[in-house]
Short mmCIF file of C-alpha atoms and ligand atoms in Angstrom, two decimals:
data_model
loop_
_atom_site.label_atom_id
_atom_site.label_comp_id
_atom_site.label_asym_id
_atom_site.label_seq_id
_atom_site.Cartn_x
_atom_site.Cartn_y
_atom_site.Cartn_z
CA MET A 233 -26.48 14.44 2.57
CA THR A 234 -27.60 10.82 2.96
CA ASP A 235 -28.20 9.97 6.58
CA SER A 236 -26.09 6.83 6.77
CA ALA A 237 -22.76 7.95 5.24
CA PHE A 238 -21.01 11.30 5.14
CA GLN A 239 -17.53 12.86 4.92
CA GLN A 240 -15.97 14.31 8.01
CA CYS A 241 -12.83 16.27 8.86
CA ILE A 242 -10.53 14.23 11.13
CA ASN A 243 -9.38 17.31 13.05
CA PRO A 244 -11.24 17.07 16.39
CA ASP A 245 -11.27 20.86 16.72
CA CYS A 246 -13.15 21.09 13.43
CA GLY A 247 -15.01 17.83 12.69
CA LYS A 248 -17.08 19.48 9.97
CA ALA A 249 -19.29 17.07 8.00
CA PHE A 250 -20.05 17.05 4.27
CA GLY A 251 -22.28 15.05 2.01
CA ILE A 252 -21.03 11.99 0.16
CA GLU A 253 -21.73 13.68 -3.17
CA GLU A 254 -19.30 16.55 -2.48
CA ILE A 255 -15.71 16.57 -3.78
CA TYR A 256 -12.94 17.81 -1.52
CA HIS A 257 -9.28 16.86 -1.24
CA SER A 258 -9.19 18.29 2.27
CA CYS A 259 -11.50 20.08 4.67
CA PRO A 260 -12.41 23.49 3.15
CA GLN A 261 -12.73 24.86 6.68
CA CYS A 262 -9.42 23.88 8.29
CA GLY A 263 -7.40 21.96 5.68
CA GLY A 264 -7.54 18.65 7.62
CA LEU A 265 -7.91 15.28 5.93
CA LEU A 266 -11.38 13.83 5.47
CA ASP A 267 -12.79 10.46 6.49
CA VAL A 268 -15.80 8.64 5.13
CA SER A 269 -17.93 8.12 8.24
CA TYR A 270 -21.06 6.07 8.83
CA ASN A 271 -24.07 6.12 11.10
CA TRP A 272 -23.71 2.41 11.71
CA ASN A 273 -26.92 2.20 13.73
CA ARG A 274 -28.87 3.03 10.57
CA LEU A 275 -27.10 0.33 8.56
CA ALA A 276 -27.39 -3.43 8.49
CA VAL A 277 -23.98 -4.68 9.55
CA PRO A 278 -23.26 -8.41 10.01
CA LYS A 279 -23.20 -9.46 13.66
CA LYS A 280 -20.08 -11.57 13.25
CA LEU A 281 -17.30 -11.72 10.71
CA ASN A 282 -18.10 -15.19 9.42
CA ASP A 283 -21.49 -13.85 8.28
CA PHE A 284 -19.49 -12.54 5.29
CA GLU A 285 -19.05 -16.13 4.14
CA LYS A 286 -22.60 -16.06 2.80
CA TYR A 287 -21.28 -13.95 -0.06
CA TRP A 288 -18.86 -16.65 -1.18
CA SER A 289 -21.70 -18.36 -3.04
CA LYS A 290 -22.58 -15.15 -4.92
CA ARG A 291 -19.65 -15.07 -7.28
CA ASP A 292 -21.96 -14.53 -10.26
CA VAL A 293 -22.59 -10.98 -8.97
CA PRO A 294 -19.52 -8.90 -10.05
CA GLN A 295 -19.53 -6.88 -6.83
CA ARG A 296 -19.53 -10.02 -4.69
CA LEU A 297 -16.71 -11.53 -6.76
CA SER A 298 -14.73 -8.36 -6.03
CA GLY A 299 -12.54 -8.79 -2.96
CA VAL A 300 -13.39 -5.18 -2.11
CA TRP A 301 -17.18 -5.10 -2.46
CA ARG A 302 -17.62 -8.51 -0.87
CA PHE A 303 -17.14 -6.37 2.25
CA HIS A 304 -19.53 -3.63 1.12
CA ASP A 305 -21.36 -3.85 4.46
CA LEU A 306 -18.24 -2.29 6.02
CA MET A 307 -17.95 0.52 3.44
CA PRO A 308 -21.54 1.22 2.40
CA PHE A 309 -21.27 4.78 1.07
CA VAL A 310 -23.41 3.94 -2.00
CA PRO A 311 -25.67 0.95 -2.70
CA LEU A 312 -23.86 -2.23 -3.76
CA GLU A 313 -25.19 -2.26 -7.31
CA GLN A 314 -23.63 1.16 -7.98
CA CYS A 315 -20.13 0.02 -6.98
CA VAL A 316 -17.49 -0.07 -9.73
CA THR A 317 -15.34 -3.16 -10.06
CA THR A 318 -12.69 -4.53 -12.39
CA GLY A 319 -12.42 -7.84 -10.54
CA GLU A 320 -9.92 -6.53 -7.97
CA GLY A 321 -9.05 -8.11 -4.65
CA GLN A 322 -8.58 -11.78 -5.63
CA THR A 323 -5.42 -11.87 -3.57
CA LEU A 324 -3.76 -14.51 -1.42
CA LEU A 325 -2.47 -14.80 2.09
CA GLN A 326 0.35 -17.32 2.04
CA ASN A 327 1.68 -19.09 5.09
CA ALA A 328 5.25 -18.38 4.11
CA ASN A 329 7.25 -21.14 5.74
CA GLY A 330 10.05 -20.66 3.23
CA VAL A 331 10.58 -17.07 4.35
CA ALA A 332 9.97 -17.49 8.11
CA PRO A 333 13.57 -18.54 8.96
CA PHE A 334 14.90 -15.44 7.19
CA VAL A 335 12.59 -13.22 9.24
CA GLY A 336 13.40 -15.17 12.38
CA VAL A 337 9.93 -16.28 13.43
CA ARG A 338 8.63 -19.80 14.06
CA GLU A 339 7.76 -21.71 10.92
CA SER A 340 3.98 -21.28 10.78
CA SER A 341 4.00 -17.71 12.12
CA LEU A 342 4.74 -15.71 8.99
CA PHE A 343 2.08 -14.78 6.44
CA LEU A 344 2.54 -12.84 3.24
CA GLN A 345 -0.44 -11.02 1.76
CA TYR A 346 0.18 -10.86 -2.00
CA GLU A 347 -1.53 -7.69 -3.19
CA GLY A 348 0.54 -7.84 -6.38
CA LEU A 349 -2.03 -10.38 -7.60
CA ASN A 350 -4.51 -7.58 -8.28
CA PRO A 351 -5.43 -6.90 -11.94
CA SER A 352 -2.97 -4.02 -12.34
CA GLY A 353 -0.39 -5.74 -10.17
CA SER A 354 -0.63 -3.74 -6.95
CA PHE A 355 -2.81 -3.02 -3.93
CA LYS A 356 -3.93 0.24 -5.51
CA ASP A 357 -6.81 -1.50 -7.30
CA ASN A 358 -8.57 -1.93 -3.95
CA GLY A 359 -8.61 1.81 -3.46
CA MET A 360 -9.33 2.64 -7.07
CA ALA A 361 -12.55 0.62 -6.86
CA GLY A 362 -13.60 2.98 -4.05
CA ALA A 363 -12.49 6.14 -5.84
CA PHE A 364 -14.17 5.15 -9.12
CA THR A 365 -17.39 4.35 -7.33
CA HIS A 366 -17.39 7.85 -5.87
CA GLY A 367 -16.18 9.42 -9.15
CA LYS A 368 -19.10 7.78 -10.95
CA LEU A 369 -21.51 9.06 -8.29
CA VAL A 370 -20.36 12.65 -8.78
CA GLY A 371 -20.26 12.33 -12.59
CA ALA A 372 -16.51 12.88 -12.99
CA LYS A 373 -15.23 12.77 -16.57
CA GLN A 374 -11.49 13.12 -16.02
CA ALA A 375 -9.36 11.70 -13.21
CA ALA A 376 -5.80 12.53 -12.20
CA CYS A 377 -3.09 11.34 -9.86
CA ALA A 378 0.55 11.91 -9.05
CA SER A 379 2.33 8.61 -8.83
CA THR A 380 5.48 6.64 -8.25
CA GLY A 381 3.93 4.24 -10.76
CA ASN A 382 1.34 1.95 -9.25
CA THR A 383 -1.46 4.45 -8.67
CA SER A 384 -1.07 5.62 -12.24
CA ALA A 385 -1.16 2.05 -13.58
CA SER A 386 -4.29 1.35 -11.57
CA LEU A 387 -6.04 4.59 -12.55
CA ALA A 388 -5.20 4.03 -16.21
CA MET A 389 -6.48 0.45 -16.05
CA PHE A 390 -9.76 1.44 -14.39
CA CYS A 391 -10.29 4.13 -17.06
CA ALA A 392 -9.54 1.69 -19.88
CA ILE A 393 -11.91 -0.95 -18.54
CA THR A 394 -14.81 1.15 -17.25
CA LYS A 395 -14.63 4.06 -19.75
CA LEU A 396 -16.11 6.19 -16.98
CA MET A 397 -13.30 8.78 -17.01
CA LYS A 398 -10.13 9.71 -18.86
CA ALA A 399 -6.81 9.42 -17.02
CA VAL A 400 -4.15 12.10 -16.57
CA ILE A 401 -1.09 11.00 -14.65
CA PHE A 402 1.71 13.12 -13.19
CA ILE A 403 5.05 11.44 -12.64
CA GLY A 404 8.48 12.65 -11.59
CA SER A 405 11.05 12.49 -14.38
CA GLY A 406 13.05 9.26 -14.48
CA LYS A 407 11.48 8.17 -11.20
CA ILE A 408 9.19 5.36 -12.19
CA ALA A 409 9.91 1.70 -12.89
CA TYR A 410 9.29 0.80 -16.53
CA GLY A 411 6.90 -2.04 -15.70
CA LYS A 412 4.52 0.54 -14.22
CA LEU A 413 5.06 3.25 -16.83
CA SER A 414 4.46 0.74 -19.63
CA GLN A 415 1.06 -0.08 -18.13
CA ALA A 416 -0.09 3.54 -18.05
CA LEU A 417 1.09 4.06 -21.64
CA ASP A 418 -0.60 0.90 -22.91
CA TYR A 419 -3.87 1.69 -21.13
CA GLY A 420 -3.93 5.09 -22.80
CA ALA A 421 -3.39 7.53 -19.92
CA LYS A 422 -2.28 11.08 -20.70
CA THR A 423 1.19 10.93 -19.14
CA VAL A 424 2.77 14.14 -17.85
CA GLN A 425 6.39 13.92 -16.69
CA ILE A 426 7.23 16.76 -14.34
CA GLU A 427 10.80 17.91 -13.95
CA GLY A 428 11.00 16.96 -10.31
CA ASP A 429 10.17 14.06 -8.02
CA PHE A 430 6.99 12.54 -6.62
CA ASP A 431 6.63 15.21 -3.95
CA ASP A 432 6.68 17.91 -6.67
CA ALA A 433 4.19 15.98 -8.81
CA MET A 434 1.90 15.48 -5.80
CA ALA A 435 1.85 19.19 -4.99
CA ARG A 436 1.15 20.08 -8.63
CA VAL A 437 -1.59 17.56 -9.24
CA GLN A 438 -3.54 18.93 -6.30
CA GLU A 439 -3.32 22.47 -7.72
CA VAL A 440 -4.16 21.39 -11.24
CA SER A 441 -7.11 19.19 -10.34
CA LYS A 442 -8.55 21.93 -8.15
CA GLN A 443 -8.19 24.56 -10.90
CA LEU A 444 -9.55 22.37 -13.69
CA GLY A 445 -12.14 20.45 -11.69
CA ILE A 446 -10.46 17.09 -12.37
CA TYR A 447 -11.29 14.22 -10.04
CA LEU A 448 -8.24 13.39 -7.88
CA VAL A 449 -7.62 9.73 -7.07
CA ASN A 450 -4.53 10.00 -4.85
CA SER A 451 -4.97 8.71 -1.33
CA VAL A 452 -6.05 12.11 0.03
CA ASN A 453 -9.31 10.94 -1.55
CA PRO A 454 -11.06 9.29 1.41
CA PHE A 455 -13.08 6.96 -0.83
CA ARG A 456 -9.85 5.34 -1.98
CA LEU A 457 -8.96 4.47 1.57
CA GLU A 458 -12.38 2.88 2.08
CA GLY A 459 -11.49 0.37 -0.65
CA GLN A 460 -8.09 -0.27 0.88
CA LYS A 461 -9.67 -1.29 4.19
CA SER A 462 -10.66 -4.50 2.39
CA ILE A 463 -7.02 -5.69 2.35
CA MET A 464 -7.31 -6.21 6.09
CA PHE A 465 -10.76 -7.80 5.79
CA ARG A 466 -9.30 -10.36 3.39
CA VAL A 467 -6.39 -11.03 5.73
CA LEU A 468 -8.89 -11.81 8.49
CA GLU A 469 -11.00 -13.89 6.10
CA GLN A 470 -8.00 -16.01 5.15
CA LEU A 471 -7.02 -16.42 8.81
CA ARG A 472 -10.54 -17.74 9.39
CA TRP A 473 -11.44 -14.49 11.15
CA GLU A 474 -8.63 -14.68 13.69
CA VAL A 475 -6.79 -11.45 14.34
CA PRO A 476 -2.99 -11.73 13.85
CA ASP A 477 -0.51 -10.12 16.26
CA TRP A 478 1.21 -7.88 13.73
CA ILE A 479 0.53 -6.20 10.40
CA VAL A 480 3.72 -5.02 8.70
CA VAL A 481 3.42 -2.62 5.76
CA PRO A 482 5.72 -0.37 3.75
CA GLY A 483 5.10 3.35 4.27
CA GLY A 484 5.17 5.83 1.38
CA ASN A 485 2.30 8.29 1.10
CA LEU A 486 0.81 6.44 4.11
CA GLY A 487 -2.57 5.68 2.57
CA ASN A 488 -2.47 1.97 3.31
CA SER A 489 -1.49 2.32 6.94
CA SER A 490 -4.19 5.00 7.36
CA ALA A 491 -6.81 2.71 5.83
CA PHE A 492 -5.74 -0.25 7.96
CA GLY A 493 -6.06 1.71 11.20
CA LYS A 494 -9.55 2.87 10.21
CA ALA A 495 -10.54 -0.69 9.29
CA PHE A 496 -9.53 -2.12 12.66
CA LEU A 497 -10.95 0.79 14.62
CA GLU A 498 -14.34 0.32 12.94
CA LEU A 499 -14.31 -3.47 13.35
CA HIS A 500 -13.58 -2.98 17.02
CA GLN A 501 -16.26 -0.32 17.46
CA LEU A 502 -18.76 -2.62 15.73
CA GLY A 503 -17.86 -5.42 18.11
CA LEU A 504 -16.68 -7.64 15.24
CA ILE A 505 -13.19 -8.12 16.71
CA LYS A 506 -12.03 -8.15 20.31
CA LYS A 507 -8.38 -7.35 19.75
CA ILE A 508 -6.66 -4.89 17.44
CA PRO A 509 -3.35 -6.08 15.97
CA ARG A 510 -0.21 -3.98 16.20
CA ILE A 511 1.19 -2.33 13.10
CA ALA A 512 4.76 -1.79 11.96
CA ILE A 513 5.22 0.78 9.21
CA ILE A 514 8.48 0.48 7.31
CA ASN A 515 10.20 3.35 5.50
CA ALA A 516 13.24 3.11 3.28
CA THR A 517 16.21 4.86 4.89
CA GLY A 518 16.38 7.24 1.91
CA ALA A 519 12.75 8.32 2.42
CA ASN A 520 12.22 8.12 6.14
CA THR A 521 10.14 11.14 7.14
CA LEU A 522 7.71 9.09 9.22
CA TYR A 523 10.48 7.23 11.00
CA ARG A 524 12.28 10.42 11.94
CA LEU A 525 9.19 12.30 13.03
CA VAL A 526 7.72 9.47 15.09
CA GLU A 527 10.64 7.47 16.44
CA GLN A 528 13.24 10.22 16.72
CA ASP A 529 11.18 13.37 17.34
CA GLY A 530 8.32 11.74 19.27
CA LEU A 531 5.48 12.97 17.06
CA CYS A 532 2.16 11.34 17.98
CA TRP A 533 -1.56 11.69 17.24
CA ASN A 534 -2.39 13.14 20.64
CA GLY A 535 -6.14 12.87 20.15
CA GLY A 536 -5.83 14.70 16.83
CA ARG A 537 -3.94 17.64 18.31
CA TYR A 538 -0.52 16.55 17.04
CA ASP A 539 2.39 18.94 17.00
CA LYS A 540 2.01 20.67 13.63
CA SER A 541 4.89 23.04 14.34
CA LEU A 542 7.24 20.06 14.66
CA VAL A 543 6.15 18.81 11.25
CA LYS A 544 6.52 22.26 9.73
CA ARG A 545 10.00 22.65 11.18
CA PHE A 546 10.99 19.24 9.82
CA TYR A 547 9.78 20.10 6.32
CA ASP A 548 11.38 23.56 6.41
CA GLU A 549 14.71 22.01 7.34
CA MET A 550 14.32 19.46 4.57
CA THR A 551 13.67 22.21 2.03
CA ALA A 552 16.58 24.32 3.30
CA ALA A 553 18.95 21.36 3.08
CA GLY A 554 17.62 20.44 -0.37
CA ARG A 555 16.99 16.89 0.88
CA ARG A 556 15.19 14.69 -1.66
CA ALA A 557 13.84 11.18 -1.22
CA SER A 558 16.09 8.54 -2.75
CA THR A 559 15.67 4.76 -2.68
CA ILE A 560 15.75 1.73 -4.96
CA ALA A 561 12.24 1.10 -3.60
CA SER A 562 10.95 3.77 -5.98
CA ALA A 563 7.30 3.19 -5.01
CA ILE A 564 7.99 4.65 -1.55
CA GLU A 565 10.46 7.32 -2.64
CA ILE A 566 8.39 9.98 -0.89
CA ASN A 567 9.47 12.63 1.63
CA ARG A 568 6.20 14.48 2.22
CA PRO A 569 3.54 11.85 2.85
CA VAL A 570 0.09 13.39 2.35
CA ASN A 571 -1.61 11.08 4.85
CA LEU A 572 0.77 11.79 7.71
CA SER A 573 -1.96 12.89 10.15
CA LYS A 574 -4.23 9.89 9.46
CA CYS A 575 -1.25 7.61 9.82
CA LEU A 576 -0.52 9.08 13.26
CA ARG A 577 -4.05 8.08 14.22
CA THR A 578 -3.36 4.52 13.00
CA LEU A 579 -0.16 4.37 15.04
CA GLU A 580 -2.19 5.19 18.12
CA VAL A 581 -5.10 2.84 17.38
CA MET A 582 -2.77 -0.06 16.50
CA LYS A 583 0.02 0.68 19.02
CA GLY A 584 2.33 1.03 16.07
CA VAL A 585 6.07 1.27 15.55
CA VAL A 586 8.02 2.70 12.63
CA ARG A 587 11.40 1.57 11.30
CA ASP A 588 13.56 2.44 8.32
CA VAL A 589 15.49 -0.20 6.40
CA SER A 590 18.48 0.09 4.09
CA GLU A 591 18.66 -0.70 0.39
CA GLN A 592 20.68 -3.79 1.27
CA GLU A 593 18.03 -5.03 3.71
CA ILE A 594 15.25 -4.38 1.20
CA LEU A 595 16.90 -6.27 -1.64
CA ASP A 596 18.01 -9.21 0.49
CA ALA A 597 14.44 -9.52 1.77
CA LYS A 598 13.06 -9.22 -1.75
CA SER A 599 15.24 -12.09 -2.95
CA GLN A 600 14.03 -14.25 -0.06
CA VAL A 601 10.38 -13.47 -0.82
CA GLY A 602 11.06 -14.45 -4.43
CA ALA A 603 12.78 -17.66 -3.41
CA GLY A 604 9.90 -18.60 -1.13
CA GLY A 605 6.84 -17.59 -3.12
CA PHE A 606 5.46 -15.38 -5.86
CA GLY A 607 7.92 -12.52 -5.38
CA CYS A 608 7.35 -8.79 -4.99
CA GLU A 609 8.75 -5.42 -5.99
CA PRO A 610 11.41 -3.69 -3.86
CA ALA A 611 9.07 -1.38 -1.87
CA SER A 612 6.96 -4.36 -0.83
CA ALA A 613 9.99 -6.19 0.51
CA ALA A 614 10.56 -3.35 2.96
CA SER A 615 7.81 -4.96 5.05
CA VAL A 616 9.70 -8.26 5.28
CA ALA A 617 13.00 -6.49 5.95
CA GLY A 618 11.25 -4.49 8.68
CA ALA A 619 9.73 -7.60 10.24
CA LYS A 620 13.18 -9.21 10.33
CA ARG A 621 14.60 -6.15 12.05
CA LEU A 622 11.81 -6.05 14.64
CA VAL A 623 12.24 -9.74 15.44
CA ALA A 624 15.98 -9.17 15.92
CA GLU A 625 15.19 -6.26 18.24
CA GLY A 626 12.76 -8.45 20.21
CA VAL A 627 9.82 -6.14 19.45
CA ILE A 628 8.10 -8.90 17.46
CA GLY A 629 8.18 -12.24 19.29
CA ARG A 630 9.27 -15.42 17.48
CA ASP A 631 5.90 -17.04 18.17
CA GLU A 632 3.72 -14.10 17.18
CA ARG A 633 1.61 -14.26 14.03
CA VAL A 634 2.96 -11.73 11.58
CA VAL A 635 1.33 -10.60 8.33
CA CYS A 636 3.57 -8.70 5.91
CA VAL A 637 1.68 -6.92 3.15
CA LEU A 638 3.39 -7.34 -0.22
CA THR A 639 2.04 -4.34 -2.03
CA GLY A 640 3.26 -4.81 -5.61
CA HIS A 641 4.07 -7.55 -8.13
CA GLN A 642 7.59 -8.77 -8.77
CA LEU A 643 7.37 -7.91 -12.49
CA LYS A 644 6.80 -4.22 -11.80
CA ASP A 645 10.52 -3.59 -11.48
CA PRO A 646 12.61 -6.33 -13.11
CA ASP A 647 15.74 -4.14 -13.26
CA ALA A 648 16.24 -4.35 -9.52
CA THR A 649 15.82 -8.12 -9.62
CA VAL A 650 18.19 -8.93 -12.46
CA ALA A 651 20.74 -6.50 -11.07
CA TYR A 652 20.63 -8.26 -7.67
CA HIS A 653 21.10 -11.68 -9.25
CA ARG A 654 24.18 -10.31 -11.03
CA MET A 655 22.83 -10.85 -14.52
CA ASP A 656 25.52 -8.45 -15.59
CA GLU A 657 27.99 -6.55 -13.50
CA ALA A 658 27.41 -3.19 -15.17
CA LEU A 659 23.73 -3.36 -14.23
CA TYR A 660 24.61 -4.31 -10.66
CA GLU A 661 27.04 -1.40 -10.37
CA LYS A 662 24.57 1.06 -11.88
CA TYR A 663 21.47 0.07 -9.94
CA LEU A 664 22.70 -1.34 -6.68
CA LYS A 665 26.36 -0.92 -5.75
CA LYS A 666 26.12 2.81 -6.23
CA ARG A 667 23.27 2.77 -3.71
CA GLY A 668 25.20 0.88 -1.06
CA VAL A 669 24.15 -2.68 -1.87
CA THR A 670 27.66 -4.00 -1.50
CA GLU A 671 26.77 -7.69 -1.17
CA THR A 672 24.27 -9.95 -2.87
CA PRO A 673 24.33 -12.97 -0.56
CA TYR A 674 21.20 -14.54 -2.06
CA ALA A 675 22.07 -13.91 -5.71
CA ASN A 676 21.07 -16.68 -8.09
CA ARG A 677 23.70 -15.94 -10.70
CA PRO A 678 23.03 -17.00 -14.26
CA VAL A 679 25.89 -18.92 -15.88
CA THR A 680 27.30 -18.36 -19.29
CA VAL A 681 28.48 -21.39 -21.18
CA ALA A 682 29.96 -22.02 -24.60
CA ASN A 683 27.52 -23.28 -27.23
CA HIS A 684 29.00 -26.76 -27.05
CA ILE A 685 27.04 -29.84 -25.97
CA ASP A 686 29.69 -31.24 -23.57
CA ALA A 687 30.13 -27.90 -21.83
CA ILE A 688 26.36 -27.45 -21.50
CA ILE A 689 25.83 -30.99 -20.15
CA ASP A 690 28.66 -30.48 -17.70
CA THR A 691 27.08 -27.26 -16.37
CA VAL A 692 23.58 -28.72 -16.02
CA LYS A 693 24.92 -31.88 -14.31
CA LYS A 694 26.90 -29.83 -11.81
CA ASP A 695 23.78 -27.84 -10.95
CA GLY A 696 21.79 -31.08 -10.46
CA GLU A 697 24.43 -32.41 -8.06
CA GLN A 698 24.42 -29.20 -6.03
CA ARG A 699 20.64 -29.19 -5.46
N1 F0G B 718 4.20 -0.26 -2.01
C1 F0G B 718 3.96 -0.01 -3.31
C2 F0G B 718 4.24 -1.08 -4.28
C3 F0G B 718 3.45 1.24 -3.70
O1 F0G B 718 3.21 1.47 -4.98
C4 F0G B 718 3.24 2.23 -2.73
C5 F0G B 718 2.75 3.56 -3.08
C6 F0G B 718 3.50 1.91 -1.39
C7 F0G B 718 3.97 0.67 -1.07
C8 F0G B 718 3.26 2.89 -0.31
O2 F0G B 718 1.93 2.90 0.04
O3 F0G B 718 1.50 5.32 -0.11
O4 F0G B 718 -0.11 3.77 0.97
O5 F0G B 718 2.08 4.28 2.05
N2 F0G B 718 2.69 3.99 -4.25
C9 F0G B 718 2.08 5.25 -4.63
C10 F0G B 718 1.97 5.33 -6.14
C11 F0G B 718 2.63 6.42 -3.99
O6 F0G B 718 1.95 6.44 -6.68
O7 F0G B 718 1.86 4.29 -6.78
P1 F0G B 718 1.31 4.14 0.81
#
């Protein structure tokens, strides 16, 4: 075990520690999730956040160009030069004045963090840089994940670029947007479709990787979450190191929210920030385990001694009722989030709230993000829909600074977009109406016109007059 970084069970009644070079998906003693922990007093950590600006001039070093490893001082589990990068983390925080009125906050108060600008088109690349760095350390040759699409695209891309490992991906049948599936196929991942959904694939991949000794890169892997902390570091960097009031993020397997809570807790413990922002985690109504457990049943972290029997009862009832996750936001179509316990810790650290939003709210928000910026996929828009809801409830104030994390690129799931804009009615009926999206108030309908010059000129002129 190195003396500055180690793995540790998050269960306070266990707390067992393991070396960095060991591979576990959970604590072998008690089954709890693992953290990567640091003896900060043995490490050189910048005294203030703007000390990180010295790395801006080091863009010729691949790890400093990386938006993850630029913050290596805050995730130093191996030396910088051993860190794996594909150029991830060049993402933007946009002051989204075009979207602020929709959300209901004052004009300069809304910020959108576009994680879809990562090389594989989602935030997962931040975490994959962490997982691959650890995978390389332990000499892994094959890596696996279960996925609703983005993790698999990211894993496959990292394998194709680095050639460090070969990718095996487990997906539920018919459950993944083609933009994402096409990436994994192109990048050469072994693609295994399981007859079932993400929750089935997730359970299986854990069994299979344990039996065959395959390196697992789902977010139960604590090194992945180390990489995902950098999303929050970049938010702070782009706000010139000022802490916002709210972070709003979609909740699926709850890796991101878990990583964000750890990031802010550590920054606070290191004295690098004075205040911790609040977090809002947004489920889709059709996959709202966290919302129900936390907001309806009162589940909380309770110093790590959360009510496991409540969770068990909830899952048993779900199994008995045959309830399956179902949402147009396929990335977060998850009913059994593997990071539930870590996420409860985040909710405590960041005084969090959880909401669930409907398919209608998600797609309306998505169209507004598209109209005001670079766009996003449906799951990402849950954050904006959730922020709107919380402003309407008065939980988020109109003058508070709100950062919504847009987790995936607009082009990941074009079907949802063209269906919303009523490209053709059959598509709308199939994808959206059936799911309860009964209105498309922000649709930008394409027009069909005869192939005749007068008719075309007439149509274009009319559009010019309307704008
Ligand atoms: N947004 C997008 C675009 C995602 O792909 C995911 C998760 C989430 C949000 C939820 O994030 O799990 O950290 O709460 N996608 C995983 C996958 C499950 O397989 O790609 P989380």
